[in-house]
Amino acid sequence: MGSPRRSWFPLAALGFALLVLVAVELVPAPNKSTLNGAADNALSGTGLASEQRSVAIAVAYDVVPSATLGWLAGLACVVLAVAAWYWRQLRPPRPGRFVLGTLGALAAVPLLDLAGALQFRLDGDVRGPLLATLGLLVLAAYERSWFLTTVAGVFALVATLFEPPAAGALGGAGVLLAAAFAVLLRPRPDGPAAA
């Protein structure tokens, strides 16, 4: 706690996760009619009428768009990577609490996304960056760093205001990677406590 130099890894991990998300979004998606046909074939043995199958397929596309799944998967991977990083850096004296905190953070990602979708009716392209910003703010509070708080604010603005959403994610990744390099290039404090 209180060592902002450790924060380069979470910033870089989230930045690279966003680059992967953008790369996946740029890959051409299969034809939606082909997906509808495959889903219709999969649901044909359920006893649902053709109209009911069409409604079920449309609801599945509307409730869980692929961009939302990308954000959720990316954030879950970042939470696990950051937890492993901090485990290695801190060697926590109470491993049970650390593991419970990690599991709580993993559970919070889809629950907060669901709350943003149902309660606040936020679009999936906004919920993902806001969840990432919330994670950055938790990290800033843990590390007691105003720099990380500023990075979280700039990231939120860039990731949510740029259009299209892939450009926002790319800009947000640039902010995070630049902040990670800034943390790494920051001079180490002199003295016996420097590590």
Tab-separated table of C-alpha atoms in Angstrom:
chain	number	residue	atom	x	y	z
A	1	MET	CA	0.000	0.000	0.000
A	2	GLY	CA	1.221	3.481	-0.778
A	3	SER	CA	3.733	2.550	-3.497
A	4	PRO	CA	2.451	4.035	-6.761
A	5	ARG	CA	5.443	2.546	-8.631
A	6	ARG	CA	3.643	-0.812	-8.484
A	7	SER	CA	0.720	0.616	-10.436
A	8	TRP	CA	2.500	0.383	-13.788
A	9	PHE	CA	1.387	-3.226	-14.198
A	10	PRO	CA	-2.379	-2.690	-13.719
A	11	LEU	CA	-2.265	0.283	-16.083
A	12	ALA	CA	-0.344	-1.658	-18.728
A	13	ALA	CA	-2.536	-4.766	-18.318
A	14	LEU	CA	-5.726	-2.782	-18.857
A	15	GLY	CA	-4.146	-0.908	-21.778
A	16	PHE	CA	-3.128	-4.145	-23.518
A	17	ALA	CA	-6.555	-5.679	-22.810
A	18	LEU	CA	-8.135	-2.722	-24.591
A	19	LEU	CA	-5.799	-3.174	-27.558
A	20	VAL	CA	-6.884	-6.824	-27.777
A	21	LEU	CA	-10.532	-5.743	-27.525
A	22	VAL	CA	-10.081	-3.290	-30.410
A	23	ALA	CA	-8.288	-5.928	-32.496
A	24	VAL	CA	-11.122	-8.406	-31.926
A	25	GLU	CA	-13.739	-5.775	-32.814
A	26	LEU	CA	-11.948	-5.013	-36.081
A	27	VAL	CA	-12.118	-8.649	-37.210
A	28	PRO	CA	-15.118	-8.960	-39.536
A	29	ALA	CA	-18.041	-10.627	-37.783
A	30	PRO	CA	-19.825	-13.551	-39.409
A	31	ASN	CA	-23.028	-12.802	-41.253
A	32	LYS	CA	-25.882	-12.290	-38.766
A	33	SER	CA	-28.255	-14.370	-40.907
A	34	THR	CA	-25.794	-17.288	-40.685
A	35	LEU	CA	-25.740	-16.909	-36.901
A	36	ASN	CA	-29.533	-16.728	-36.839
A	37	GLY	CA	-29.734	-19.951	-38.858
A	38	ALA	CA	-27.296	-21.747	-36.537
A	39	ALA	CA	-29.156	-20.533	-33.447
A	40	ASP	CA	-32.493	-21.511	-35.027
A	41	ASN	CA	-31.151	-25.010	-35.699
A	42	ALA	CA	-29.901	-25.273	-32.121
A	43	LEU	CA	-33.296	-24.239	-30.738
A	44	SER	CA	-35.308	-26.414	-33.139
A	45	GLY	CA	-35.331	-29.390	-30.764
A	46	THR	CA	-36.748	-27.346	-27.886
A	47	GLY	CA	-40.345	-27.442	-29.068
A	48	LEU	CA	-40.564	-23.693	-29.574
A	49	ALA	CA	-42.458	-22.357	-32.561
A	50	SER	CA	-40.509	-20.564	-35.284
A	51	GLU	CA	-41.700	-17.143	-34.085
A	52	GLN	CA	-40.704	-17.937	-30.496
A	53	ARG	CA	-37.242	-19.032	-31.627
A	54	SER	CA	-36.837	-15.773	-33.569
A	55	VAL	CA	-37.810	-13.745	-30.493
A	56	ALA	CA	-35.401	-15.749	-28.297
A	57	ILE	CA	-32.544	-15.136	-30.753
A	58	ALA	CA	-33.323	-11.389	-30.987
A	59	VAL	CA	-33.468	-11.070	-27.185
A	60	ALA	CA	-30.126	-12.866	-26.846
A	61	TYR	CA	-28.493	-10.431	-29.287
A	62	ASP	CA	-30.011	-7.396	-27.549
A	63	VAL	CA	-29.337	-8.447	-23.942
A	64	VAL	CA	-25.694	-9.494	-24.336
A	65	PRO	CA	-24.043	-7.731	-27.265
A	66	SER	CA	-20.597	-8.978	-28.216
A	67	ALA	CA	-18.909	-5.696	-27.214
A	68	THR	CA	-20.238	-6.108	-23.675
A	69	LEU	CA	-18.926	-9.653	-23.505
A	70	GLY	CA	-15.552	-8.410	-24.724
A	71	TRP	CA	-15.386	-5.788	-21.981
A	72	LEU	CA	-16.480	-8.268	-19.304
A	73	ALA	CA	-13.969	-10.911	-20.397
A	74	GLY	CA	-11.188	-8.338	-20.683
A	75	LEU	CA	-11.896	-6.834	-17.271
A	76	ALA	CA	-12.079	-10.271	-15.640
A	77	CYS	CA	-8.695	-11.189	-17.142
A	78	VAL	CA	-7.216	-7.887	-15.952
A	79	VAL	CA	-8.569	-8.454	-12.417
A	80	LEU	CA	-6.939	-11.894	-12.315
A	81	ALA	CA	-3.641	-10.623	-13.739
A	82	VAL	CA	-3.523	-7.679	-11.332
A	83	ALA	CA	-4.365	-9.937	-8.379
A	84	ALA	CA	-1.505	-12.268	-9.349
A	85	TRP	CA	0.814	-9.250	-9.707
A	86	TYR	CA	-0.054	-7.865	-6.293
A	87	TRP	CA	0.197	-11.345	-4.751
A	88	ARG	CA	3.733	-11.604	-6.076
A	89	GLN	CA	4.653	-8.047	-5.036
A	90	LEU	CA	3.093	-7.995	-1.576
A	91	ARG	CA	3.211	-11.610	-0.402
A	92	PRO	CA	0.024	-10.896	1.597
A	93	PRO	CA	0.161	-11.872	5.262
A	94	ARG	CA	-3.525	-12.866	5.142
A	95	PRO	CA	-3.927	-14.866	1.945
A	96	GLY	CA	-7.532	-15.769	2.722
A	97	ARG	CA	-8.594	-12.128	2.736
A	98	PHE	CA	-6.642	-11.478	-0.453
A	99	VAL	CA	-8.335	-14.379	-2.264
A	100	LEU	CA	-11.774	-13.298	-1.004
A	101	GLY	CA	-11.096	-9.754	-2.213
A	102	THR	CA	-10.077	-11.070	-5.625
A	103	LEU	CA	-13.199	-13.236	-5.865
A	104	GLY	CA	-15.310	-10.257	-4.794
A	105	ALA	CA	-13.761	-8.108	-7.516
A	106	LEU	CA	-14.421	-10.833	-10.097
A	107	ALA	CA	-18.053	-11.109	-8.990
A	108	ALA	CA	-18.454	-7.322	-8.986
A	109	VAL	CA	-17.586	-6.985	-12.681
A	110	PRO	CA	-20.687	-8.723	-14.130
A	111	LEU	CA	-22.950	-7.547	-11.279
A	112	LEU	CA	-22.043	-3.891	-11.782
A	113	ASP	CA	-22.414	-4.325	-15.539
A	114	LEU	CA	-25.883	-5.792	-15.015
A	115	ALA	CA	-26.813	-2.934	-12.670
A	116	GLY	CA	-25.615	-0.417	-15.250
A	117	ALA	CA	-27.706	-2.104	-17.933
A	118	LEU	CA	-30.907	-2.629	-15.969
A	119	GLN	CA	-30.936	0.189	-13.426
A	120	PHE	CA	-29.254	3.027	-15.324
A	121	ARG	CA	-29.962	1.787	-18.882
A	122	LEU	CA	-26.394	2.496	-19.979
A	123	ASP	CA	-25.183	1.283	-23.347
A	124	GLY	CA	-22.582	-1.513	-23.381
A	125	ASP	CA	-20.032	0.836	-24.953
A	126	VAL	CA	-20.333	3.098	-21.899
A	127	ARG	CA	-20.627	0.452	-19.171
A	128	GLY	CA	-17.262	-1.156	-19.993
A	129	PRO	CA	-15.191	2.042	-19.709
A	130	LEU	CA	-17.071	3.063	-16.566
A	131	LEU	CA	-16.325	-0.308	-14.939
A	132	ALA	CA	-12.664	0.060	-15.880
A	133	THR	CA	-12.668	3.603	-14.456
A	134	LEU	CA	-14.173	2.332	-11.216
A	135	GLY	CA	-11.394	-0.258	-11.003
A	136	LEU	CA	-8.788	2.452	-11.599
A	137	LEU	CA	-10.323	4.567	-8.840
A	138	VAL	CA	-10.181	1.613	-6.430
A	139	LEU	CA	-6.520	1.158	-7.374
A	140	ALA	CA	-5.886	4.898	-6.850
A	141	ALA	CA	-7.457	4.723	-3.391
A	142	TYR	CA	-5.436	1.628	-2.515
A	143	GLU	CA	-2.173	3.180	-3.678
A	144	ARG	CA	-3.152	6.625	-2.322
A	145	SER	CA	-2.185	8.212	-5.619
A	146	TRP	CA	-3.562	11.435	-7.079
A	147	PHE	CA	-1.788	10.579	-10.310
A	148	LEU	CA	-3.901	7.416	-10.707
A	149	THR	CA	-7.057	9.380	-9.895
A	150	THR	CA	-6.183	11.830	-12.679
A	151	VAL	CA	-5.438	8.957	-15.078
A	152	ALA	CA	-8.826	7.403	-14.246
A	153	GLY	CA	-10.600	10.676	-15.045
A	154	VAL	CA	-8.774	11.211	-18.330
A	155	PHE	CA	-9.358	7.560	-19.283
A	156	ALA	CA	-13.103	7.873	-18.591
A	157	LEU	CA	-13.382	10.974	-20.755
A	158	VAL	CA	-11.399	9.543	-23.650
A	159	ALA	CA	-12.980	6.085	-23.603
A	160	THR	CA	-16.584	7.287	-23.411
A	161	LEU	CA	-16.535	10.446	-25.549
A	162	PHE	CA	-14.613	9.266	-28.612
A	163	GLU	CA	-16.717	7.836	-31.431
A	164	PRO	CA	-16.829	5.086	-32.641
A	165	PRO	CA	-16.385	3.020	-29.453
A	166	ALA	CA	-13.313	1.263	-30.885
A	167	ALA	CA	-11.626	4.674	-31.208
A	168	GLY	CA	-12.502	5.410	-27.577
A	169	ALA	CA	-11.024	2.081	-26.475
A	170	LEU	CA	-7.907	2.746	-28.553
A	171	GLY	CA	-7.540	6.239	-27.092
A	172	GLY	CA	-8.112	4.875	-23.587
A	173	ALA	CA	-5.433	2.246	-24.169
A	174	GLY	CA	-3.044	5.000	-25.225
A	175	VAL	CA	-3.766	6.961	-22.037
A	176	LEU	CA	-3.198	3.886	-19.866
A	177	LEU	CA	0.003	2.797	-21.581
A	178	ALA	CA	1.404	6.345	-21.448
A	179	ALA	CA	0.572	6.475	-17.728
A	180	ALA	CA	2.260	3.086	-17.188
A	181	PHE	CA	5.423	4.367	-18.862
A	182	ALA	CA	5.257	7.575	-16.808
A	183	VAL	CA	5.094	5.506	-13.612
A	184	LEU	CA	8.015	3.344	-14.728
A	185	LEU	CA	10.138	6.338	-15.718
A	186	ARG	CA	9.447	8.213	-12.489
A	187	PRO	CA	12.679	8.471	-10.480
A	188	ARG	CA	12.886	6.188	-7.482
A	189	PRO	CA	13.000	7.858	-4.096
A	190	ASP	CA	16.422	7.794	-2.429
A	191	GLY	CA	16.925	6.127	0.876
A	192	PRO	CA	16.856	2.707	2.493
A	193	ALA	CA	13.125	2.232	1.833
A	194	ALA	CA	13.667	2.368	-1.929
A	195	ALA	CA	13.185	-0.973	-3.587
